[in-house]
């Protein structure tokens, strides 16, 4: 069987199915993964897309009906929110992902919320000292604030 599944993805899938008591579904899911990947324009199976494709394939098998439930991450892939797919997507699946027909065809960053830097600086307080601090805070606000507060404790006090 050629399931086109990377080793890490395979071991994660095995572990998750075993934990749910559904390990018997593994062969069907392994058959479904290449079909889901084809529907998604042959997206590469690397983190995080491998997990997204694997989850969607699992849902397809577990529900007994392909794409009766679709994860938001899979919808975002199909609709272009994460960028252009490497090949053409299955138009029937795209229609299920976007009943209103909205497709994102610009750079993914065009759809990101705009950042109010004045608010970010005000919220961060006195912990931002470098551009790296700012980037860390923008990506992970709460953990960064805790980390940076400890890092600069002497300067802040």
Coordinates of C-alpha atoms in Angstrom, one line a residue:
X1 CA 0.0 0.0 0.0
X2 CA 1.3 3.5 -0.9
X3 CA -0.2 5.8 1.6
X4 CA 2.3 8.7 1.0
X5 CA 2.6 9.2 4.8
X6 CA 5.8 10.5 6.4
X7 CA 7.1 8.5 9.4
X8 CA 6.4 11.2 12.0
X9 CA 2.9 11.6 10.7
X10 CA 2.4 7.8 10.8
X11 CA 3.5 7.4 14.4
X12 CA 1.4 10.4 15.5
X13 CA -1.7 8.9 13.8
X14 CA -1.0 5.5 15.3
X15 CA -0.7 7.0 18.7
X16 CA -3.9 9.1 18.4
X17 CA -6.0 6.3 17.0
X18 CA -4.7 3.9 19.7
X19 CA -5.6 6.4 22.4
X20 CA -9.1 6.7 21.0
X21 CA -9.5 2.9 20.7
X22 CA -9.9 3.3 16.9
X23 CA -6.7 1.7 15.7
X24 CA -8.7 -0.6 13.5
X25 CA -9.5 2.4 11.3
X26 CA -5.8 2.9 10.4
X27 CA -5.8 1.1 7.1
X28 CA -8.9 3.0 5.8
X29 CA -7.3 6.3 7.0
X30 CA -4.1 5.5 5.2
X31 CA -6.1 4.9 2.0
X32 CA -7.9 8.2 2.5
X33 CA -4.8 10.4 3.1
X34 CA -3.7 10.4 -0.6
X35 CA -7.2 11.2 -1.7
X36 CA -7.4 14.2 0.7
X37 CA -4.0 15.3 -0.4
X38 CA -5.0 15.1 -4.1
X39 CA -8.2 17.1 -3.3
X40 CA -5.9 19.7 -1.8
X41 CA -3.7 20.1 -4.9
X42 CA -1.1 17.6 -3.7
X43 CA 0.0 19.8 -0.8
X44 CA 3.3 18.6 0.7
X45 CA 2.9 16.5 3.8
X46 CA 5.1 18.4 6.1
X47 CA 4.3 20.0 9.5
X48 CA 1.7 21.5 9.9
X49 CA -0.1 20.4 6.6
X50 CA 0.5 16.7 7.2
X51 CA -1.4 17.0 10.5
X52 CA -4.2 18.9 8.8
X53 CA -4.5 16.4 6.0
X54 CA -4.3 13.5 8.4
X55 CA -7.0 14.9 10.6
X56 CA -9.3 15.6 7.7
X57 CA -8.7 12.0 6.4
X58 CA -9.5 10.7 9.8
X59 CA -12.8 12.7 10.0
X60 CA -13.7 11.5 6.5
X61 CA -13.3 7.8 7.6
X62 CA -14.8 8.2 11.1
X63 CA -17.9 9.9 9.8
X64 CA -18.4 7.5 7.0
X65 CA -18.9 10.4 4.6
X66 CA -16.2 12.4 2.9
X67 CA -16.1 16.1 4.0
X68 CA -19.4 15.9 6.0
X69 CA -17.2 17.6 8.7
X70 CA -14.4 19.8 7.7
X71 CA -11.8 21.3 10.0
X72 CA -11.3 25.1 9.9
X73 CA -7.6 24.5 9.1
X74 CA -8.5 22.3 6.1
X75 CA -10.9 25.0 4.9
X76 CA -8.2 27.6 5.3
X77 CA -5.9 25.5 3.2
X78 CA -8.5 24.9 0.5
X79 CA -9.6 28.5 0.3
X80 CA -6.0 29.9 0.0
X81 CA -5.7 31.5 3.5
X82 CA -2.3 29.9 3.9
X83 CA -1.1 30.6 0.4
X84 CA -1.6 29.1 -3.1
X85 CA -1.9 25.3 -3.4
X86 CA 0.8 23.6 -5.5
X87 CA -1.8 22.2 -7.8
X88 CA -5.5 22.6 -8.6
X89 CA -7.9 21.8 -5.8
X90 CA -10.9 19.6 -6.2
X91 CA -13.7 22.1 -7.1
X92 CA -16.3 20.0 -5.3
X93 CA -14.4 20.1 -2.0
X94 CA -13.7 23.8 -2.5
X95 CA -17.4 24.4 -2.8
X96 CA -18.0 22.5 0.4
X97 CA -15.4 24.6 2.2
X98 CA -16.8 27.9 0.8
X99 CA -20.6 27.7 0.1
X100 CA -20.5 31.5 -0.5
X101 CA -17.7 31.1 -3.1
X102 CA -15.1 33.3 -1.3
X103 CA -11.6 32.3 -2.2
X104 CA -8.4 34.0 -0.9
X105 CA -6.1 34.7 -3.8
X106 CA -3.8 37.4 -2.4
X107 CA -0.7 37.0 -0.3
X108 CA -1.8 35.4 3.1
X109 CA -0.5 38.5 4.9
X110 CA -3.1 40.6 3.2
X111 CA -5.8 38.9 5.2
X112 CA -4.1 39.2 8.6
X113 CA -5.5 41.6 11.1
X114 CA -3.7 44.9 11.3
X115 CA -1.6 45.4 14.4
X116 CA -2.2 48.5 16.5
X117 CA 1.4 49.0 17.6
X118 CA 0.5 51.8 20.1
X119 CA -1.8 49.4 21.9
X120 CA 0.7 46.6 21.8
X121 CA 3.4 48.9 23.4
X122 CA 0.9 50.1 26.0
X123 CA -0.2 46.6 26.8
X124 CA 3.4 45.3 27.0
X125 CA 4.4 47.9 29.6
X126 CA 8.1 48.4 30.2
X127 CA 9.3 44.9 29.0
X128 CA 10.1 45.8 25.4
X129 CA 13.8 46.8 25.0
X130 CA 14.7 45.4 21.6
X131 CA 13.2 44.5 18.2
X132 CA 13.5 40.9 19.3
X133 CA 11.5 41.6 22.4
X134 CA 8.8 43.2 20.3
X135 CA 8.6 40.2 17.9
X136 CA 8.5 37.7 20.8
X137 CA 5.7 39.8 22.4
X138 CA 3.7 40.0 19.1
X139 CA 3.9 36.2 18.6
X140 CA 3.4 35.1 22.2
X141 CA 2.0 38.0 24.3
X142 CA 1.5 36.3 27.7
X143 CA 4.5 34.0 27.9
X144 CA 6.7 36.8 26.4
X145 CA 5.5 39.3 29.0
X146 CA 6.3 36.8 31.8
X147 CA 9.7 35.9 30.3
X148 CA 10.7 39.5 29.6
X149 CA 9.6 40.8 33.0
X150 CA 11.9 38.2 34.6
X151 CA 14.7 39.0 32.1
X152 CA 14.6 42.7 32.7
X153 CA 13.5 42.6 36.4
X154 CA 16.5 44.8 37.5
X155 CA 15.8 47.4 34.8
X156 CA 12.1 47.5 35.4
X157 CA 12.2 47.8 39.2

